[in-house]
Amino acid sequence: MWVVDDETLQFLAVNDAALKVYGYGRDEFLRMNASDLRRSDERRDFLRNEPGGTVYRGLYRHRRKNGDPLDIDGVGHLVSWRGKRARLVVINDISERLRTQQALERVNRELEVSHERLRALSRRLLEIQEEERGRLARDLHDDIGQALTALKIQIESLQLAADPSLRGRIAEGVETVQHTLERVRQLSLNLRPSQLDDLGLAAALRSHVDRQCRVAGLAAHFDAEDSPQDLEPDTETACFRVGQEAITNVLRHARAQNLWVRLYSSGNRLALSVRDDGRGFDLEAVRSRAASGASLGLVSMEERIALASGSLELRSAPGQGTILVATFPVARAKNEAAA
């Protein structure tokens, strides 16, 4: 704390705490003015605020007697000191606080860089995963699927020429091949449905909903009349995978009778809604299990949505069913952007 002349900023009085902070003796202080404390990189005049005011405040860069930097928060009040117009100034040393703040900002910048690298790595891993899924799906459909189809035809031709006593066993072989062929087709579609690349998101999701509900015995309700068109492939893939995971969770856990899936536009975003009339669940308990790594389905959806700059809303309660709403930014197709 000190008192300075309002005109010259000459020190008129100074307390022991200021002497200790700045390192000057009292006589030295009283031969100086406030400007003498400024660091060379400080461009602001100390407490030179709007004229006519009675309270002055600001953050300033000072230096101690030994040259060490000192950052202060200063507040000055107009007072009368022995007949002179003066200012009573109270300062707080905020050097450590600023150093801590700067260190935190530096750490935050480094963390953000690390997070961005992790996001880029996760994004690339998902891209590689989709590429591998597509390759495996094509191999299953084109190579193994065609080989099984040819095998089935060959066995069926043998059945016609075989001894009647063997036709029953051959028929069992045909049935086994047919079952294996259907299983290969299911695996191929689950890995990456060809409709997603050939016909788009709505067609692929509709096919997936119908197929899964038919197997599980659920009533399927699908609506994509209001969905945006000409979406970027990455957006379509992210949305399809989230829908696929959500539908899988319904089939595994919900014990539902109906499944509603809707694609629609929400403002300038693509929205996906997956709703069921099942038994529901305790949302906090599920999030707790997901945080501990015991349940990866929700974590997988949240990660994929975050990488696509989307958002996720999940609502559920025991006995009240579940609704999931995921939204994604819409990046229009390249031909539209070029136009």
PDB file of N, CA, C and O in Angstrom, residues 112-188:
ATOM      1  N   GLU A 112      -4.758 -30.107 -25.964  1.00  0.00           N
ATOM      2  CA  GLU A 112      -5.596 -29.984 -27.147  1.00  0.00           C
ATOM      3  C   GLU A 112      -4.898 -30.556 -28.373  1.00  0.00           C
ATOM      4  O   GLU A 112      -5.527 -31.232 -29.198  1.00  0.00           O
ATOM      5  N   VAL A 113      -3.594 -30.293 -28.470  1.00  0.00           N
ATOM      6  CA  VAL A 113      -2.829 -30.878 -29.580  1.00  0.00           C
ATOM      7  C   VAL A 113      -2.840 -32.399 -29.485  1.00  0.00           C
ATOM      8  O   VAL A 113      -3.042 -33.103 -30.484  1.00  0.00           O
ATOM      9  N   SER A 114      -2.644 -32.911 -28.252  1.00  0.00           N
ATOM     10  CA  SER A 114      -2.660 -34.367 -28.067  1.00  0.00           C
ATOM     11  C   SER A 114      -4.025 -34.949 -28.387  1.00  0.00           C
ATOM     12  O   SER A 114      -4.133 -35.998 -29.039  1.00  0.00           O
ATOM     13  N   HIS A 115      -5.086 -34.258 -27.947  1.00  0.00           N
ATOM     14  CA  HIS A 115      -6.440 -34.733 -28.243  1.00  0.00           C
ATOM     15  C   HIS A 115      -6.700 -34.737 -29.740  1.00  0.00           C
ATOM     16  O   HIS A 115      -7.329 -35.658 -30.269  1.00  0.00           O
ATOM     17  N   GLU A 116      -6.231 -33.696 -30.412  1.00  0.00           N
ATOM     18  CA  GLU A 116      -6.442 -33.631 -31.859  1.00  0.00           C
ATOM     19  C   GLU A 116      -5.704 -34.766 -32.557  1.00  0.00           C
ATOM     20  O   GLU A 116      -6.218 -35.359 -33.513  1.00  0.00           O
ATOM     21  N   ARG A 117      -4.509 -35.073 -32.078  1.00  0.00           N
ATOM     22  CA  ARG A 117      -3.768 -36.201 -32.656  1.00  0.00           C
ATOM     23  C   ARG A 117      -4.503 -37.512 -32.415  1.00  0.00           C
ATOM     24  O   ARG A 117      -4.578 -38.369 -33.310  1.00  0.00           O
ATOM     25  N   LEU A 118      -5.059 -37.672 -31.193  1.00  0.00           N
ATOM     26  CA  LEU A 118      -5.816 -38.882 -30.886  1.00  0.00           C
ATOM     27  C   LEU A 118      -7.075 -38.966 -31.740  1.00  0.00           C
ATOM     28  O   LEU A 118      -7.448 -40.046 -32.217  1.00  0.00           O
ATOM     29  N   ARG A 119      -7.739 -37.813 -31.926  1.00  0.00           N
ATOM     30  CA  ARG A 119      -8.933 -37.810 -32.774  1.00  0.00           C
ATOM     31  C   ARG A 119      -8.579 -38.174 -34.205  1.00  0.00           C
ATOM     32  O   ARG A 119      -9.310 -38.930 -34.868  1.00  0.00           O
ATOM     33  N   ALA A 120      -7.451 -37.631 -34.695  1.00  0.00           N
ATOM     34  CA  ALA A 120      -7.031 -37.961 -36.053  1.00  0.00           C
ATOM     35  C   ALA A 120      -6.697 -39.445 -36.167  1.00  0.00           C
ATOM     36  O   ALA A 120      -7.035 -40.095 -37.169  1.00  0.00           O
ATOM     37  N   LEU A 121      -6.043 -39.978 -35.128  1.00  0.00           N
ATOM     38  CA  LEU A 121      -5.718 -41.411 -35.134  1.00  0.00           C
ATOM     39  C   LEU A 121      -6.981 -42.250 -35.097  1.00  0.00           C
ATOM     40  O   LEU A 121      -7.107 -43.233 -35.851  1.00  0.00           O
ATOM     41  N   SER A 122      -7.927 -41.886 -34.225  1.00  0.00           N
ATOM     42  CA  SER A 122      -9.190 -42.630 -34.142  1.00  0.00           C
ATOM     43  C   SER A 122      -9.938 -42.568 -35.460  1.00  0.00           C
ATOM     44  O   SER A 122     -10.507 -43.570 -35.918  1.00  0.00           O
ATOM     45  N   ARG A 123      -9.935 -41.371 -36.068  1.00  0.00           N
ATOM     46  CA  ARG A 123     -10.625 -41.215 -37.359  1.00  0.00           C
ATOM     47  C   ARG A 123      -9.988 -42.100 -38.418  1.00  0.00           C
ATOM     48  O   ARG A 123     -10.681 -42.765 -39.203  1.00  0.00           O
ATOM     49  N   ARG A 124      -8.666 -42.141 -38.418  1.00  0.00           N
ATOM     50  CA  ARG A 124      -7.969 -42.967 -39.407  1.00  0.00           C
ATOM     51  C   ARG A 124      -8.202 -44.452 -39.144  1.00  0.00           C
ATOM     52  O   ARG A 124      -8.379 -45.243 -40.086  1.00  0.00           O
ATOM     53  N   LEU A 125      -8.224 -44.846 -37.868  1.00  0.00           N
ATOM     54  CA  LEU A 125      -8.489 -46.242 -37.535  1.00  0.00           C
ATOM     55  C   LEU A 125      -9.886 -46.660 -37.998  1.00  0.00           C
ATOM     56  O   LEU A 125     -10.072 -47.771 -38.512  1.00  0.00           O
ATOM     57  N   LEU A 126     -10.870 -45.756 -37.836  1.00  0.00           N
ATOM     58  CA  LEU A 126     -12.215 -46.070 -38.310  1.00  0.00           C
ATOM     59  C   LEU A 126     -12.254 -46.185 -39.825  1.00  0.00           C
ATOM     60  O   LEU A 126     -12.954 -47.038 -40.388  1.00  0.00           O
ATOM     61  N   GLU A 127     -11.504 -45.308 -40.499  1.00  0.00           N
ATOM     62  CA  GLU A 127     -11.444 -45.387 -41.962  1.00  0.00           C
ATOM     63  C   GLU A 127     -10.852 -46.716 -42.407  1.00  0.00           C
ATOM     64  O   GLU A 127     -11.367 -47.376 -43.325  1.00  0.00           O
ATOM     65  N   ILE A 128      -9.747 -47.109 -41.743  1.00  0.00           N
ATOM     66  CA  ILE A 128      -9.114 -48.388 -42.081  1.00  0.00           C
ATOM     67  C   ILE A 128     -10.062 -49.542 -41.777  1.00  0.00           C
ATOM     68  O   ILE A 128     -10.170 -50.503 -42.559  1.00  0.00           O
ATOM     69  N   GLN A 129     -10.761 -49.436 -40.656  1.00  0.00           N
ATOM     70  CA  GLN A 129     -11.721 -50.485 -40.292  1.00  0.00           C
ATOM     71  C   GLN A 129     -12.815 -50.614 -41.346  1.00  0.00           C
ATOM     72  O   GLN A 129     -13.182 -51.729 -41.734  1.00  0.00           O
ATOM     73  N   GLU A 130     -13.333 -49.482 -41.816  1.00  0.00           N
ATOM     74  CA  GLU A 130     -14.384 -49.529 -42.839  1.00  0.00           C
ATOM     75  C   GLU A 130     -13.853 -50.100 -44.148  1.00  0.00           C
ATOM     76  O   GLU A 130     -14.549 -50.863 -44.827  1.00  0.00           O
ATOM     77  N   GLU A 131     -12.630 -49.717 -44.491  1.00  0.00           N
ATOM     78  CA  GLU A 131     -12.035 -50.270 -45.710  1.00  0.00           C
ATOM     79  C   GLU A 131     -11.895 -51.790 -45.600  1.00  0.00           C
ATOM     80  O   GLU A 131     -12.182 -52.528 -46.556  1.00  0.00           O
ATOM     81  N   GLU A 132     -11.444 -52.262 -44.432  1.00  0.00           N
ATOM     82  CA  GLU A 132     -11.275 -53.694 -44.227  1.00  0.00           C
ATOM     83  C   GLU A 132     -12.625 -54.408 -44.197  1.00  0.00           C
ATOM     84  O   GLU A 132     -12.775 -55.508 -44.751  1.00  0.00           O
ATOM     85  N   ARG A 133     -13.603 -53.777 -43.563  1.00  0.00           N
ATOM     86  CA  ARG A 133     -14.954 -54.357 -43.569  1.00  0.00           C
ATOM     87  C   ARG A 133     -15.475 -54.498 -44.996  1.00  0.00           C
ATOM     88  O   ARG A 133     -16.066 -55.530 -45.357  1.00  0.00           O
ATOM     89  N   GLY A 134     -15.288 -53.450 -45.790  1.00  0.00           N
ATOM     90  CA  GLY A 134     -15.752 -53.504 -47.173  1.00  0.00           C
ATOM     91  C   GLY A 134     -15.062 -54.598 -47.972  1.00  0.00           C
ATOM     92  O   GLY A 134     -15.704 -55.308 -48.766  1.00  0.00           O
ATOM     93  N   ARG A 135     -13.748 -54.734 -47.763  1.00  0.00           N
ATOM     94  CA  ARG A 135     -13.012 -55.772 -48.495  1.00  0.00           C
ATOM     95  C   ARG A 135     -13.490 -57.158 -48.095  1.00  0.00           C
ATOM     96  O   ARG A 135     -13.728 -58.026 -48.945  1.00  0.00           O
ATOM     97  N   LEU A 136     -13.646 -57.371 -46.778  1.00  0.00           N
ATOM     98  CA  LEU A 136     -14.125 -58.674 -46.320  1.00  0.00           C
ATOM     99  C   LEU A 136     -15.541 -58.955 -46.799  1.00  0.00           C
ATOM    100  O   LEU A 136     -15.865 -60.097 -47.180  1.00  0.00           O
ATOM    101  N   ALA A 137     -16.398 -57.938 -46.794  1.00  0.00           N
ATOM    102  CA  ALA A 137     -17.773 -58.127 -47.269  1.00  0.00           C
ATOM    103  C   ALA A 137     -17.783 -58.531 -48.733  1.00  0.00           C
ATOM    104  O   ALA A 137     -18.539 -59.427 -49.144  1.00  0.00           O
ATOM    105  N   ARG A 138     -16.949 -57.872 -49.526  1.00  0.00           N
ATOM    106  CA  ARG A 138     -16.894 -58.224 -50.963  1.00  0.00           C
ATOM    107  C   ARG A 138     -16.346 -59.632 -51.158  1.00  0.00           C
ATOM    108  O   ARG A 138     -16.842 -60.398 -52.007  1.00  0.00           O
ATOM    109  N   ASP A 139     -15.321 -59.985 -50.379  1.00  0.00           N
ATOM    110  CA  ASP A 139     -14.758 -61.334 -50.500  1.00  0.00           C
ATOM    111  C   ASP A 139     -15.784 -62.393 -50.122  1.00  0.00           C
ATOM    112  O   ASP A 139     -15.917 -63.425 -50.798  1.00  0.00           O
ATOM    113  N   LEU A 140     -16.522 -62.139 -49.041  1.00  0.00           N
ATOM    114  CA  LEU A 140     -17.541 -63.103 -48.624  1.00  0.00           C
ATOM    115  C   LEU A 140     -18.629 -63.242 -49.682  1.00  0.00           C
ATOM    116  O   LEU A 140     -19.068 -64.346 -50.017  1.00  0.00           O
ATOM    117  N   HIS A 141     -19.061 -62.113 -50.214  1.00  0.00           N
ATOM    118  CA  HIS A 141     -20.163 -62.141 -51.179  1.00  0.00           C
ATOM    119  C   HIS A 141     -19.719 -62.679 -52.527  1.00  0.00           C
ATOM    120  O   HIS A 141     -20.375 -63.556 -53.123  1.00  0.00           O
ATOM    121  N   ASP A 142     -18.587 -62.183 -53.021  1.00  0.00           N
ATOM    122  CA  ASP A 142     -18.181 -62.519 -54.388  1.00  0.00           C
ATOM    123  C   ASP A 142     -17.486 -63.879 -54.474  1.00  0.00           C
ATOM    124  O   ASP A 142     -17.762 -64.646 -55.397  1.00  0.00           O
ATOM    125  N   ASP A 143     -16.608 -64.159 -53.542  1.00  0.00           N
ATOM    126  CA  ASP A 143     -15.828 -65.396 -53.629  1.00  0.00           C
ATOM    127  C   ASP A 143     -16.519 -66.560 -52.914  1.00  0.00           C
ATOM    128  O   ASP A 143     -16.938 -67.529 -53.527  1.00  0.00           O
ATOM    129  N   ILE A 144     -16.654 -66.417 -51.595  1.00  0.00           N
ATOM    130  CA  ILE A 144     -17.221 -67.528 -50.822  1.00  0.00           C
ATOM    131  C   ILE A 144     -18.687 -67.723 -51.167  1.00  0.00           C
ATOM    132  O   ILE A 144     -19.163 -68.858 -51.313  1.00  0.00           O
ATOM    133  N   GLY A 145     -19.427 -66.618 -51.308  1.00  0.00           N
ATOM    134  CA  GLY A 145     -20.844 -66.737 -51.651  1.00  0.00           C
ATOM    135  C   GLY A 145     -21.054 -67.417 -52.989  1.00  0.00           C
ATOM    136  O   GLY A 145     -21.911 -68.313 -53.122  1.00  0.00           O
ATOM    137  N   GLN A 146     -20.273 -67.038 -53.987  1.00  0.00           N
ATOM    138  CA  GLN A 146     -20.411 -67.663 -55.301  1.00  0.00           C
ATOM    139  C   GLN A 146     -19.980 -69.122 -55.265  1.00  0.00           C
ATOM    140  O   GLN A 146     -20.595 -69.983 -55.910  1.00  0.00           O
ATOM    141  N   ALA A 147     -18.922 -69.429 -54.491  1.00  0.00           N
ATOM    142  CA  ALA A 147     -18.469 -70.819 -54.388  1.00  0.00           C
ATOM    143  C   ALA A 147     -19.538 -71.689 -53.725  1.00  0.00           C
ATOM    144  O   ALA A 147     -19.808 -72.826 -54.166  1.00  0.00           O
ATOM    145  N   LEU A 148     -20.185 -71.165 -52.701  1.00  0.00           N
ATOM    146  CA  LEU A 148     -21.247 -71.916 -52.032  1.00  0.00           C
ATOM    147  C   LEU A 148     -22.460 -72.098 -52.950  1.00  0.00           C
ATOM    148  O   LEU A 148     -23.110 -73.160 -52.945  1.00  0.00           O
ATOM    149  N   THR A 149     -22.761 -71.063 -53.724  1.00  0.00           N
ATOM    150  CA  THR A 149     -23.882 -71.183 -54.668  1.00  0.00           C
ATOM    151  C   THR A 149     -23.598 -72.265 -55.698  1.00  0.00           C
ATOM    152  O   THR A 149     -24.476 -73.089 -56.025  1.00  0.00           O
ATOM    153  N   ALA A 150     -22.374 -72.272 -56.208  1.00  0.00           N
ATOM    154  CA  ALA A 150     -22.003 -73.302 -57.187  1.00  0.00           C
ATOM    155  C   ALA A 150     -22.056 -74.688 -56.556  1.00  0.00           C
ATOM    156  O   ALA A 150     -22.526 -75.657 -57.170  1.00  0.00           O
ATOM    157  N   LEU A 151     -21.590 -74.796 -55.301  1.00  0.00           N
ATOM    158  CA  LEU A 151     -21.635 -76.083 -54.608  1.00  0.00           C
ATOM    159  C   LEU A 151     -23.076 -76.556 -54.425  1.00  0.00           C
ATOM    160  O   LEU A 151     -23.391 -77.745 -54.603  1.00  0.00           O
ATOM    161  N   LYS A 152     -23.952 -75.647 -54.079  1.00  0.00           N
ATOM    162  CA  LYS A 152     -25.365 -76.008 -53.894  1.00  0.00           C
ATOM    163  C   LYS A 152     -25.968 -76.541 -55.199  1.00  0.00           C
ATOM    164  O   LYS A 152     -26.694 -77.543 -55.203  1.00  0.00           O
ATOM    165  N   ILE A 153     -25.658 -75.865 -56.311  1.00  0.00           N
ATOM    166  CA  ILE A 153     -26.181 -76.306 -57.612  1.00  0.00           C
ATOM    167  C   ILE A 153     -25.655 -77.699 -57.954  1.00  0.00           C
ATOM    168  O   ILE A 153     -26.393 -78.566 -58.449  1.00  0.00           O
ATOM    169  N   GLN A 154     -24.374 -77.917 -57.684  1.00  0.00           N
ATOM    170  CA  GLN A 154     -23.789 -79.229 -57.978  1.00  0.00           C
ATOM    171  C   GLN A 154     -24.441 -80.332 -57.149  1.00  0.00           C
ATOM    172  O   GLN A 154     -24.744 -81.424 -57.648  1.00  0.00           O
ATOM    173  N   ILE A 155     -24.665 -80.054 -55.859  1.00  0.00           N
ATOM    174  CA  ILE A 155     -25.285 -81.068 -55.001  1.00  0.00           C
ATOM    175  C   ILE A 155     -26.722 -81.326 -55.434  1.00  0.00           C
ATOM    176  O   ILE A 155     -27.194 -82.476 -55.443  1.00  0.00           O
ATOM    177  N   GLU A 156     -27.427 -80.259 -55.806  1.00  0.00           N
ATOM    178  CA  GLU A 156     -28.806 -80.431 -56.271  1.00  0.00           C
ATOM    179  C   GLU A 156     -28.859 -81.266 -57.544  1.00  0.00           C
ATOM    180  O   GLU A 156     -29.775 -82.086 -57.735  1.00  0.00           O
ATOM    181  N   SER A 157     -27.871 -81.098 -58.437  1.00  0.00           N
ATOM    182  CA  SER A 157     -27.840 -81.905 -59.660  1.00  0.00           C
ATOM    183  C   SER A 157     -27.547 -83.365 -59.336  1.00  0.00           C
ATOM    184  O   SER A 157     -28.084 -84.277 -59.978  1.00  0.00           O
ATOM    185  N   LEU A 158     -26.704 -83.592 -58.303  1.00  0.00           N
ATOM    186  CA  LEU A 158     -26.438 -84.969 -57.885  1.00  0.00           C
ATOM    187  C   LEU A 158     -27.692 -85.608 -57.300  1.00  0.00           C
ATOM    188  O   LEU A 158     -27.933 -86.809 -57.450  1.00  0.00           O
ATOM    189  N   GLN A 159     -28.492 -84.796 -56.633  1.00  0.00           N
ATOM    190  CA  GLN A 159     -29.690 -85.313 -56.004  1.00  0.00           C
ATOM    191  C   GLN A 159     -30.653 -85.919 -57.025  1.00  0.00           C
ATOM    192  O   GLN A 159     -31.298 -86.935 -56.770  1.00  0.00           O
ATOM    193  N   LEU A 160     -30.707 -85.310 -58.200  1.00  0.00           N
ATOM    194  CA  LEU A 160     -31.618 -85.800 -59.241  1.00  0.00           C
ATOM    195  C   LEU A 160     -31.182 -87.153 -59.781  1.00  0.00           C
ATOM    196  O   LEU A 160     -32.009 -87.982 -60.151  1.00  0.00           O
ATOM    197  N   ALA A 161     -29.844 -87.362 -59.845  1.00  0.00           N
ATOM    198  CA  ALA A 161     -29.330 -88.603 -60.437  1.00  0.00           C
ATOM    199  C   ALA A 161     -28.982 -89.654 -59.393  1.00  0.00           C
ATOM    200  O   ALA A 161     -28.603 -90.772 -59.743  1.00  0.00           O
ATOM    201  N   ALA A 162     -29.098 -89.321 -58.140  1.00  0.00           N
ATOM    202  CA  ALA A 162     -28.656 -90.242 -57.092  1.00  0.00           C
ATOM    203  C   ALA A 162     -29.696 -91.326 -56.839  1.00  0.00           C
ATOM    204  O   ALA A 162     -30.874 -91.214 -57.208  1.00  0.00           O
ATOM    205  N   ASP A 163     -29.216 -92.362 -56.198  1.00  0.00           N
ATOM    206  CA  ASP A 163     -30.099 -93.443 -55.765  1.00  0.00           C
ATOM    207  C   ASP A 163     -31.136 -92.878 -54.790  1.00  0.00           C
ATOM    208  O   ASP A 163     -30.816 -92.040 -53.947  1.00  0.00           O
ATOM    209  N   PRO A 164     -32.406 -93.282 -54.908  1.00  0.00           N
ATOM    210  CA  PRO A 164     -33.445 -92.739 -54.029  1.00  0.00           C
ATOM    211  C   PRO A 164     -33.104 -92.859 -52.548  1.00  0.00           C
ATOM    212  O   PRO A 164     -33.499 -92.002 -51.734  1.00  0.00           O
ATOM    213  N   SER A 165     -32.357 -93.879 -52.191  1.00  0.00           N
ATOM    214  CA  SER A 165     -32.016 -94.048 -50.778  1.00  0.00           C
ATOM    215  C   SER A 165     -31.037 -92.988 -50.274  1.00  0.00           C
ATOM    216  O   SER A 165     -30.895 -92.785 -49.072  1.00  0.00           O
ATOM    217  N   LEU A 166     -30.344 -92.316 -51.204  1.00  0.00           N
ATOM    218  CA  LEU A 166     -29.367 -91.287 -50.823  1.00  0.00           C
ATOM    219  C   LEU A 166     -29.920 -89.868 -50.930  1.00  0.00           C
ATOM    220  O   LEU A 166     -29.276 -88.916 -50.479  1.00  0.00           O
ATOM    221  N   ARG A 167     -31.102 -89.745 -51.560  1.00  0.00           N
ATOM    222  CA  ARG A 167     -31.604 -88.389 -51.818  1.00  0.00           C
ATOM    223  C   ARG A 167     -31.918 -87.628 -50.526  1.00  0.00           C
ATOM    224  O   ARG A 167     -31.753 -86.401 -50.461  1.00  0.00           O
ATOM    225  N   GLY A 168     -32.338 -88.330 -49.509  1.00  0.00           N
ATOM    226  CA  GLY A 168     -32.614 -87.651 -48.239  1.00  0.00           C
ATOM    227  C   GLY A 168     -31.363 -87.054 -47.636  1.00  0.00           C
ATOM    228  O   GLY A 168     -31.358 -85.909 -47.165  1.00  0.00           O
ATOM    229  N   ARG A 169     -30.266 -87.796 -47.648  1.00  0.00           N
ATOM    230  CA  ARG A 169     -29.004 -87.304 -47.097  1.00  0.00           C
ATOM    231  C   ARG A 169     -28.446 -86.161 -47.953  1.00  0.00           C
ATOM    232  O   ARG A 169     -27.874 -85.208 -47.427  1.00  0.00           O
ATOM    233  N   ILE A 170     -28.634 -86.315 -49.294  1.00  0.00           N
ATOM    234  CA  ILE A 170     -28.166 -85.230 -50.175  1.00  0.00           C
ATOM    235  C   ILE A 170     -28.982 -83.964 -49.918  1.00  0.00           C
ATOM    236  O   ILE A 170     -28.441 -82.847 -49.917  1.00  0.00           O
ATOM    237  N   ALA A 171     -30.288 -84.143 -49.684  1.00  0.00           N
ATOM    238  CA  ALA A 171     -31.134 -82.988 -49.386  1.00  0.00           C
ATOM    239  C   ALA A 171     -30.667 -82.284 -48.114  1.00  0.00           C
ATOM    240  O   ALA A 171     -30.703 -81.055 -48.011  1.00  0.00           O
ATOM    241  N   GLU A 172     -30.244 -83.058 -47.128  1.00  0.00           N
ATOM    242  CA  GLU A 172     -29.702 -82.466 -45.906  1.00  0.00           C
ATOM    243  C   GLU A 172     -28.443 -81.659 -46.208  1.00  0.00           C
ATOM    244  O   GLU A 172     -28.213 -80.581 -45.638  1.00  0.00           O
ATOM    245  N   GLY A 173     -27.607 -82.194 -47.147  1.00  0.00           N
ATOM    246  CA  GLY A 173     -26.406 -81.454 -47.545  1.00  0.00           C
ATOM    247  C   GLY A 173     -26.764 -80.149 -48.233  1.00  0.00           C
ATOM    248  O   GLY A 173     -26.126 -79.108 -48.001  1.00  0.00           O
ATOM    249  N   VAL A 174     -27.797 -80.189 -49.096  1.00  0.00           N
ATOM    250  CA  VAL A 174     -28.248 -78.969 -49.763  1.00  0.00           C
ATOM    251  C   VAL A 174     -28.730 -77.945 -48.742  1.00  0.00           C
ATOM    252  O   VAL A 174     -28.430 -76.743 -48.830  1.00  0.00           O
ATOM    253  N   GLU A 175     -29.467 -78.422 -47.744  1.00  0.00           N
ATOM    254  CA  GLU A 175     -29.980 -77.529 -46.707  1.00  0.00           C
ATOM    255  C   GLU A 175     -28.838 -76.910 -45.904  1.00  0.00           C
ATOM    256  O   GLU A 175     -28.869 -75.722 -45.557  1.00  0.00           O
ATOM    257  N   THR A 176     -27.830 -77.716 -45.620  1.00  0.00           N
ATOM    258  CA  THR A 176     -26.670 -77.199 -44.872  1.00  0.00           C
ATOM    259  C   THR A 176     -25.939 -76.128 -45.674  1.00  0.00           C
ATOM    260  O   THR A 176     -25.552 -75.078 -45.145  1.00  0.00           O
ATOM    261  N   VAL A 177     -25.746 -76.392 -46.972  1.00  0.00           N
ATOM    262  CA  VAL A 177     -25.085 -75.404 -47.830  1.00  0.00           C
ATOM    263  C   VAL A 177     -25.921 -74.132 -47.909  1.00  0.00           C
ATOM    264  O   VAL A 177     -25.386 -73.007 -47.868  1.00  0.00           O
ATOM    265  N   GLN A 178     -27.251 -74.279 -48.023  1.00  0.00           N
ATOM    266  CA  GLN A 178     -28.129 -73.124 -48.101  1.00  0.00           C
ATOM    267  C   GLN A 178     -28.051 -72.292 -46.812  1.00  0.00           C
ATOM    268  O   GLN A 178     -27.982 -71.061 -46.851  1.00  0.00           O
ATOM    269  N   HIS A 179     -28.041 -72.987 -45.668  1.00  0.00           N
ATOM    270  CA  HIS A 179     -27.932 -72.290 -44.394  1.00  0.00           C
ATOM    271  C   HIS A 179     -26.592 -71.547 -44.293  1.00  0.00           C
ATOM    272  O   HIS A 179     -26.533 -70.397 -43.833  1.00  0.00           O
ATOM    273  N   THR A 180     -25.508 -72.208 -44.731  1.00  0.00           N
ATOM    274  CA  THR A 180     -24.187 -71.574 -44.707  1.00  0.00           C
ATOM    275  C   THR A 180     -24.150 -70.370 -45.633  1.00  0.00           C
ATOM    276  O   THR A 180     -23.570 -69.318 -45.299  1.00  0.00           O
ATOM    277  N   LEU A 181     -24.794 -70.501 -46.795  1.00  0.00           N
ATOM    278  CA  LEU A 181     -24.843 -69.393 -47.757  1.00  0.00           C
ATOM    279  C   LEU A 181     -25.584 -68.197 -47.165  1.00  0.00           C
ATOM    280  O   LEU A 181     -25.138 -67.048 -47.311  1.00  0.00           O
ATOM    281  N   GLU A 182     -26.698 -68.461 -46.486  1.00  0.00           N
ATOM    282  CA  GLU A 182     -27.448 -67.378 -45.853  1.00  0.00           C
ATOM    283  C   GLU A 182     -26.617 -66.722 -44.754  1.00  0.00           C
ATOM    284  O   GLU A 182     -26.628 -65.493 -44.598  1.00  0.00           O
ATOM    285  N   ARG A 183     -25.879 -67.525 -44.006  1.00  0.00           N
ATOM    286  CA  ARG A 183     -25.036 -66.985 -42.942  1.00  0.00           C
ATOM    287  C   ARG A 183     -23.924 -66.111 -43.508  1.00  0.00           C
ATOM    288  O   ARG A 183     -23.614 -65.041 -42.965  1.00  0.00           O
ATOM    289  N   VAL A 184     -23.333 -66.537 -44.612  1.00  0.00           N
ATOM    290  CA  VAL A 184     -22.289 -65.742 -45.265  1.00  0.00           C
ATOM    291  C   VAL A 184     -22.866 -64.420 -45.751  1.00  0.00           C
ATOM    292  O   VAL A 184     -22.236 -63.360 -45.620  1.00  0.00           O
ATOM    293  N   ARG A 185     -24.071 -64.459 -46.304  1.00  0.00           N
ATOM    294  CA  ARG A 185     -24.704 -63.226 -46.776  1.00  0.00           C
ATOM    295  C   ARG A 185     -24.962 -62.279 -45.602  1.00  0.00           C
ATOM    296  O   ARG A 185     -24.762 -61.059 -45.719  1.00  0.00           O
ATOM    297  N   GLN A 186     -25.436 -62.842 -44.482  1.00  0.00           N
ATOM    298  CA  GLN A 186     -25.662 -62.012 -43.297  1.00  0.00           C
ATOM    299  C   GLN A 186     -24.364 -61.375 -42.804  1.00  0.00           C
ATOM    300  O   GLN A 186     -24.326 -60.181 -42.473  1.00  0.00           O
ATOM    301  N   LEU A 187     -23.302 -62.165 -42.757  1.00  0.00           N
ATOM    302  CA  LEU A 187     -22.009 -61.629 -42.339  1.00  0.00           C
ATOM    303  C   LEU A 187     -21.543 -60.528 -43.277  1.00  0.00           C
ATOM    304  O   LEU A 187     -21.023 -59.496 -42.846  1.00  0.00           O
ATOM    305  N   SER A 188     -21.736 -60.740 -44.567  1.00  0.00           N
ATOM    306  CA  SER A 188     -21.333 -59.739 -45.556  1.00  0.00           C
ATOM    307  C   SER A 188     -22.104 -58.444 -45.364  1.00  0.00           C
ATOM    308  O   SER A 188     -21.531 -57.343 -45.395  1.00  0.00           O
TER     309      SER A 188
END
